[in-house]
PDB file of C-alpha atoms in Angstrom:
ATOM      1  CA  MET A  27     140.215 119.660 104.721  1.00 82.00           C
ATOM      2  CA  ASP A  28     140.513 120.772 108.336  1.00 88.00           C
ATOM      3  CA  ILE A  29     138.365 119.246 111.087  1.00 88.00           C
ATOM      4  CA  ASN A  30     136.401 122.441 111.724  1.00 89.00           C
ATOM      5  CA  THR A  31     135.275 122.570 108.096  1.00 92.00           C
ATOM      6  CA  MET A  32     134.497 118.886 107.965  1.00 93.00           C
ATOM      7  CA  GLU A  33     132.436 119.122 111.078  1.00 93.00           C
ATOM      8  CA  SER A  34     130.551 122.127 109.740  1.00 93.00           C
ATOM      9  CA  ILE A  35     129.708 120.300 106.451  1.00 95.00           C
ATOM     10  CA  ILE A  36     128.738 117.064 108.221  1.00 94.00           C
ATOM     11  CA  GLU A  37     126.485 119.130 110.606  1.00 93.00           C
ATOM     12  CA  GLY A  38     124.892 120.865 107.676  1.00 93.00           C
ATOM     13  CA  ILE A  39     124.319 117.560 105.816  1.00 94.00           C
ATOM     14  CA  LEU A  40     122.714 115.835 108.828  1.00 93.00           C
ATOM     15  CA  PHE A  41     120.487 118.810 109.698  1.00 91.00           C
ATOM     16  CA  THR A  42     119.305 119.118 106.127  1.00 91.00           C
ATOM     17  CA  MET A  43     118.730 115.512 105.427  1.00 89.00           C
ATOM     18  CA  GLY A  44     116.634 114.967 108.592  1.00 82.00           C
ATOM     19  CA  ASP A  45     116.958 111.140 108.302  1.00 83.00           C
ATOM     20  CA  SER A  46     119.891 109.115 109.194  1.00 85.00           C
ATOM     21  CA  VAL A  47     122.785 109.113 106.739  1.00 92.00           C
ATOM     22  CA  GLU A  48     125.575 106.484 106.294  1.00 93.00           C
ATOM     23  CA  PRO A  49     129.143 107.768 106.848  1.00 94.00           C
ATOM     24  CA  GLY A  50     130.102 106.375 103.419  1.00 94.00           C
ATOM     25  CA  LYS A  51     127.782 108.666 101.753  1.00 95.00           C
ATOM     26  CA  ILE A  52     129.078 111.594 103.721  1.00 95.00           C
ATOM     27  CA  ALA A  53     132.665 110.446 102.965  1.00 95.00           C
ATOM     28  CA  LYS A  54     131.840 110.295  99.211  1.00 95.00           C
ATOM     29  CA  ALA A  55     130.433 113.870  99.281  1.00 94.00           C
ATOM     30  CA  LEU A  56     133.390 115.170 101.190  1.00 94.00           C
ATOM     31  CA  GLU A  57     135.861 113.096  99.094  1.00 94.00           C
ATOM     32  CA  VAL A  58     137.611 111.849 102.169  1.00 94.00           C
ATOM     33  CA  ASP A  59     137.974 108.377 103.698  1.00 93.00           C
ATOM     34  CA  LYS A  60     135.110 106.880 105.546  1.00 94.00           C
ATOM     35  CA  SER A  61     137.207 106.317 108.658  1.00 93.00           C
ATOM     36  CA  GLU A  62     137.766 110.145 108.972  1.00 94.00           C
ATOM     37  CA  VAL A  63     134.060 110.868 108.796  1.00 94.00           C
ATOM     38  CA  ILE A  64     133.393 108.358 111.425  1.00 93.00           C
ATOM     39  CA  LYS A  65     136.050 109.716 113.686  1.00 94.00           C
ATOM     40  CA  CYS A  66     134.632 113.203 113.075  1.00 94.00           C
ATOM     41  CA  LEU A  67     131.045 112.025 113.809  1.00 94.00           C
ATOM     42  CA  ASP A  68     132.028 110.274 116.981  1.00 92.00           C
ATOM     43  CA  SER A  69     133.869 113.326 118.190  1.00 93.00           C
ATOM     44  CA  MET A  70     130.773 115.542 117.426  1.00 94.00           C
ATOM     45  CA  MET A  71     128.522 113.189 119.224  1.00 91.00           C
ATOM     46  CA  LYS A  72     130.738 113.252 122.319  1.00 94.00           C
ATOM     47  CA  ARG A  73     131.200 116.999 122.296  1.00 93.00           C
ATOM     48  CA  TYR A  74     127.423 117.775 121.835  1.00 93.00           C
ATOM     49  CA  GLU A  75     126.660 115.665 124.836  1.00 91.00           C
ATOM     50  CA  GLU A  76     129.512 117.064 126.984  1.00 92.00           C
ATOM     51  CA  GLU A  77     128.371 120.633 126.076  1.00 93.00           C
ATOM     52  CA  ASN A  78     124.874 119.756 126.969  1.00 91.00           C
ATOM     53  CA  ARG A  79     123.638 121.057 123.479  1.00 91.00           C
ATOM     54  CA  GLY A  80     119.999 121.066 122.369  1.00 91.00           C
ATOM     55  CA  ILE A  81     120.841 118.688 119.521  1.00 90.00           C
ATOM     56  CA  ARG A  82     122.545 115.287 119.633  1.00 89.00           C
ATOM     57  CA  LEU A  83     124.002 112.926 117.022  1.00 90.00           C
ATOM     58  CA  MET A  84     122.539 109.382 117.297  1.00 85.00           C
ATOM     59  CA  LYS A  85     124.084 106.312 115.758  1.00 84.00           C
ATOM     60  CA  LEU A  86     121.420 104.122 114.251  1.00 80.00           C
ATOM     61  CA  ASP A  87     122.786 100.844 112.985  1.00 76.00           C
ATOM     62  CA  ASP A  88     125.496 101.987 110.596  1.00 84.00           C
ATOM     63  CA  SER A  89     124.099 105.571 110.042  1.00 87.00           C
ATOM     64  CA  TYR A  90     124.081 108.781 112.004  1.00 90.00           C
ATOM     65  CA  GLN A  91     121.170 111.209 112.482  1.00 89.00           C
ATOM     66  CA  MET A  92     120.897 114.573 114.168  1.00 90.00           C
ATOM     67  CA  CYS A  93     118.118 114.757 116.731  1.00 87.00           C
ATOM     68  CA  THR A  94     116.856 116.909 119.567  1.00 86.00           C
ATOM     69  CA  SER A  95     118.293 116.371 123.049  1.00 87.00           C
ATOM     70  CA  PRO A  96     115.899 114.291 125.242  1.00 83.00           C
ATOM     71  CA  ASP A  97     116.511 116.922 128.019  1.00 86.00           C
ATOM     72  CA  ILE A  98     114.519 119.579 126.253  1.00 88.00           C
ATOM     73  CA  TYR A  99     111.486 117.482 125.272  1.00 82.00           C
ATOM     74  CA  GLU A 100     109.208 119.090 127.797  1.00 82.00           C
ATOM     75  CA  TYR A 101     109.978 122.591 126.319  1.00 85.00           C
ATOM     76  CA  LEU A 102     109.322 121.359 122.706  1.00 82.00           C
ATOM     77  CA  ILE A 103     105.990 120.093 123.915  1.00 80.00           C
ATOM     78  CA  ARG A 104     105.046 123.515 125.359  1.00 78.00           C
ATOM     79  CA  ILE A 105     105.766 125.389 122.143  1.00 78.00           C
ATOM     80  CA  ALA A 106     105.085 122.748 119.287  1.00 74.00           C
ATOM     81  CA  LYS A 107     101.589 122.620 117.978  1.00 67.00           C
ATOM     82  CA  GLN A 108      99.968 119.188 118.171  1.00 61.00           C
ATOM     83  CA  PRO A 109      99.752 117.609 114.659  1.00 60.00           C
ATOM     84  CA  LYS A 110      96.359 117.842 113.190  1.00 63.00           C
ATOM     85  CA  LYS A 111      94.561 114.714 112.783  1.00 69.00           C
ATOM     86  CA  TYR A 112      92.735 114.637 109.478  1.00 77.00           C
ATOM     87  CA  VAL A 113      89.356 112.963 109.280  1.00 82.00           C
ATOM     88  CA  LEU A 114      88.384 111.614 105.853  1.00 88.00           C
ATOM     89  CA  THR A 115      84.670 111.973 105.694  1.00 90.00           C
ATOM     90  CA  GLU A 116      82.577 109.893 103.176  1.00 90.00           C
ATOM     91  CA  VAL A 117      82.550 112.832 100.823  1.00 91.00           C
ATOM     92  CA  LEU A 118      86.442 113.160 100.967  1.00 93.00           C
ATOM     93  CA  LEU A 119      86.944 109.347 100.437  1.00 92.00           C
ATOM     94  CA  GLU A 120      84.568 109.398  97.456  1.00 91.00           C
ATOM     95  CA  THR A 121      86.410 112.307  95.953  1.00 93.00           C
ATOM     96  CA  LEU A 122      89.816 110.869  96.786  1.00 93.00           C
ATOM     97  CA  SER A 123      88.717 107.577  95.183  1.00 91.00           C
ATOM     98  CA  ILE A 124      87.800 109.220  91.937  1.00 91.00           C
ATOM     99  CA  ILE A 125      91.088 111.089  91.759  1.00 93.00           C
ATOM    100  CA  ALA A 126      93.089 107.915  92.604  1.00 92.00           C
ATOM    101  CA  TYR A 127      91.405 105.876  89.874  1.00 90.00           C
ATOM    102  CA  LYS A 128      90.973 108.505  87.223  1.00 90.00           C
ATOM    103  CA  GLN A 129      94.109 110.685  87.644  1.00 91.00           C
ATOM    104  CA  PRO A 130      94.932 112.944  86.068  1.00 92.00           C
ATOM    105  CA  VAL A 131      91.436 114.380  86.521  1.00 93.00           C
ATOM    106  CA  THR A 132      89.801 117.798  86.574  1.00 93.00           C
ATOM    107  CA  LYS A 133      87.324 119.121  89.014  1.00 92.00           C
ATOM    108  CA  SER A 134      84.495 119.068  86.433  1.00 90.00           C
ATOM    109  CA  GLU A 135      85.176 115.354  85.687  1.00 91.00           C
ATOM    110  CA  ILE A 136      85.001 114.589  89.345  1.00 92.00           C
ATOM    111  CA  GLU A 137      81.810 116.630  89.638  1.00 90.00           C
ATOM    112  CA  LYS A 138      80.331 114.793  86.656  1.00 88.00           C
ATOM    113  CA  ILE A 139      80.942 111.522  88.367  1.00 86.00           C
ATOM    114  CA  ARG A 140      79.802 112.598  91.825  1.00 85.00           C
ATOM    115  CA  GLY A 141      76.948 114.670  90.642  1.00 83.00           C
ATOM    116  CA  VAL A 142      77.750 117.598  92.983  1.00 87.00           C
ATOM    117  CA  SER A 143      80.238 120.272  93.465  1.00 89.00           C
ATOM    118  CA  CYS A 144      83.760 119.102  94.647  1.00 90.00           C
ATOM    119  CA  GLY A 145      85.602 122.299  95.038  1.00 90.00           C
ATOM    120  CA  HIS A 146      85.702 122.033  98.910  1.00 92.00           C
ATOM    121  CA  SER A 147      86.573 118.361  98.866  1.00 93.00           C
ATOM    122  CA  VAL A 148      89.420 118.678  96.424  1.00 94.00           C
ATOM    123  CA  ASN A 149      90.776 121.660  98.492  1.00 94.00           C
ATOM    124  CA  LYS A 150      90.716 119.707 101.653  1.00 93.00           C
ATOM    125  CA  LEU A 151      92.522 116.761  99.977  1.00 94.00           C
ATOM    126  CA  VAL A 152      95.233 119.149  98.759  1.00 94.00           C
ATOM    127  CA  GLU A 153      95.435 120.681 102.263  1.00 92.00           C
ATOM    128  CA  TYR A 154      95.859 117.165 103.654  1.00 92.00           C
ATOM    129  CA  ASN A 155      98.511 116.494 100.940  1.00 91.00           C
ATOM    130  CA  LEU A 156      96.685 113.472  99.710  1.00 93.00           C
ATOM    131  CA  VAL A 157      96.090 115.219  96.400  1.00 95.00           C
ATOM    132  CA  THR A 158      98.130 117.639  94.367  1.00 95.00           C
ATOM    133  CA  GLU A 159      97.920 119.787  91.315  1.00 94.00           C
ATOM    134  CA  LEU A 160      99.609 118.043  88.380  1.00 93.00           C
ATOM    135  CA  GLY A 161      99.297 120.826  85.862  1.00 91.00           C
ATOM    136  CA  ARG A 162      96.632 122.021  83.301  1.00 92.00           C
ATOM    137  CA  LEU A 163      94.586 120.365  80.696  1.00 86.00           C
ATOM    138  CA  ASP A 164      95.282 121.566  77.198  1.00 87.00           C
ATOM    139  CA  ALA A 165      91.525 122.518  76.594  1.00 85.00           C
ATOM    140  CA  PRO A 166      89.387 125.736  76.810  1.00 87.00           C
ATOM    141  CA  GLY A 167      89.730 127.367  80.184  1.00 86.00           C
ATOM    142  CA  ARG A 168      92.834 125.193  80.878  1.00 90.00           C
ATOM    143  CA  PRO A 169      91.337 123.376  83.864  1.00 91.00           C
ATOM    144  CA  MET A 170      93.648 122.108  86.651  1.00 93.00           C
ATOM    145  CA  LEU A 171      94.560 118.395  86.684  1.00 94.00           C
ATOM    146  CA  PHE A 172      94.663 116.584  90.039  1.00 95.00           C
ATOM    147  CA  GLY A 173      96.421 113.390  91.099  1.00 94.00           C
ATOM    148  CA  THR A 174      97.463 111.674  94.227  1.00 93.00           C
ATOM    149  CA  THR A 175     100.732 112.199  96.226  1.00 90.00           C
ATOM    150  CA  GLU A 176     103.357 110.124  97.919  1.00 86.00           C
ATOM    151  CA  ASP A 177     101.507 110.848 101.231  1.00 84.00           C
ATOM    152  CA  PHE A 178      98.501 109.251  99.640  1.00 88.00           C
ATOM    153  CA  LEU A 179     100.482 106.089  98.924  1.00 86.00           C
ATOM    154  CA  ARG A 180     101.960 105.983 102.331  1.00 82.00           C
ATOM    155  CA  SER A 181      98.601 106.515 104.021  1.00 82.00           C
ATOM    156  CA  PHE A 182      96.998 103.736 102.112  1.00 81.00           C
ATOM    157  CA  GLY A 183     100.017 101.373 102.175  1.00 78.00           C
ATOM    158  CA  VAL A 184     100.694 101.111  98.568  1.00 78.00           C
ATOM    159  CA  SER A 185     103.878 101.782  96.662  1.00 77.00           C
ATOM    160  CA  SER A 186     102.097 102.847  93.478  1.00 83.00           C
ATOM    161  CA  ILE A 187      98.618 103.589  92.138  1.00 84.00           C
ATOM    162  CA  GLU A 188      98.870 100.223  90.144  1.00 85.00           C
ATOM    163  CA  GLU A 189      98.632  98.413  93.491  1.00 83.00           C
ATOM    164  CA  LEU A 190      95.150  99.890  94.255  1.00 84.00           C
ATOM    165  CA  PRO A 191      92.452  97.139  94.198  1.00 84.00           C
ATOM    166  CA  GLU A 192      90.768  96.622  90.813  1.00 82.00           C
ATOM    167  CA  LEU A 193      87.229  97.898  90.468  1.00 75.00           C
ATOM    168  CA  ASN A 194      84.558  95.249  89.917  1.00 73.00           C
ATOM    169  CA  PRO A 195      82.646  96.303  86.745  1.00 74.00           C
ATOM    170  CA  VAL A 196      79.265  94.952  88.129  1.00 76.00           C
ATOM    171  CA  GLN A 197      79.794  97.064  91.365  1.00 70.00           C
ATOM    172  CA  ILE A 198      80.713 100.125  89.170  1.00 67.00           C
ATOM    173  CA  GLU A 199      77.428  99.716  87.354  1.00 74.00           C
ATOM    174  CA  GLU A 200      75.513  99.375  90.647  1.00 73.00           C
ATOM    175  CA  PHE A 201      77.108 102.648  91.965  1.00 66.00           C
ATOM    176  CA  LYS A 202      76.144 104.457  88.751  1.00 69.00           C
ATOM    177  CA  GLN A 203      72.552 103.337  89.138  1.00 74.00           C
ATOM    178  CA  GLU A 204      72.456 104.346  92.835  1.00 71.00           C
ATOM    179  CA  ALA A 205      73.939 107.712  92.030  1.00 64.00           C
ATOM    180  CA  GLU A 206      71.383 108.333  89.241  1.00 71.00           C
ATOM    181  CA  GLU A 207      68.557 107.358  91.545  1.00 73.00           C
ATOM    182  CA  GLU A 208      69.918 109.770  94.242  1.00 67.00           C
ATOM    183  CA  ALA A 209      70.129 112.538  91.648  1.00 64.00           C
ATOM    184  CA  LYS A 210      66.448 111.950  90.601  1.00 70.00           C
ATOM    185  CA  VAL A 211      65.421 112.107  94.158  1.00 66.00           C
ATOM    186  CA  ALA A 212      67.364 115.354  94.762  1.00 60.00           C
ATOM    187  CA  LEU A 213      65.698 116.820  91.601  1.00 64.00           C
ATOM    188  CA  ASN A 214      62.305 115.469  92.627  1.00 67.00           C
ATOM    189  CA  ILE A 215      61.883 113.720  89.168  1.00 55.00           C
TER     190      ILE A 215
END
């Protein structure tokens, strides 16, 4: 494999992966020796800097990553939108809790538990990528099933839903009673 082809492939791999990649993995994909890949990466890193390119290759421990040149940071700020900061209201947290503990769950099941419509809340949680559509329930109307995402796990610092705190049965009963009382007040019973 000639050097131009190798550089092109490496550049494509690093661009697509986004994160750092070990030279050994690249070598395996290219079916070449790891030392050839390292030599190629070092050459690319030097050339990008000498040519004052908008991208750079960074060496991070034993891996390499494509990143933006620090020289163009101020221009990126001018054009890039600031990331949205999502606020999880009490309503969204309640809905998210129900989905996390009952998944896969339909909107009607969530509404039955909360006692109010949840369409807006579920849509917001999907927009925030904390909840996703998992498919459809094999029942009349084929309602959509919802569950949590990897972003949910990352946001709450757990590696799986099994790590969520266990619910206290006494507390669950208290919540049910509070919800029933609130429903009665709302209905003026």
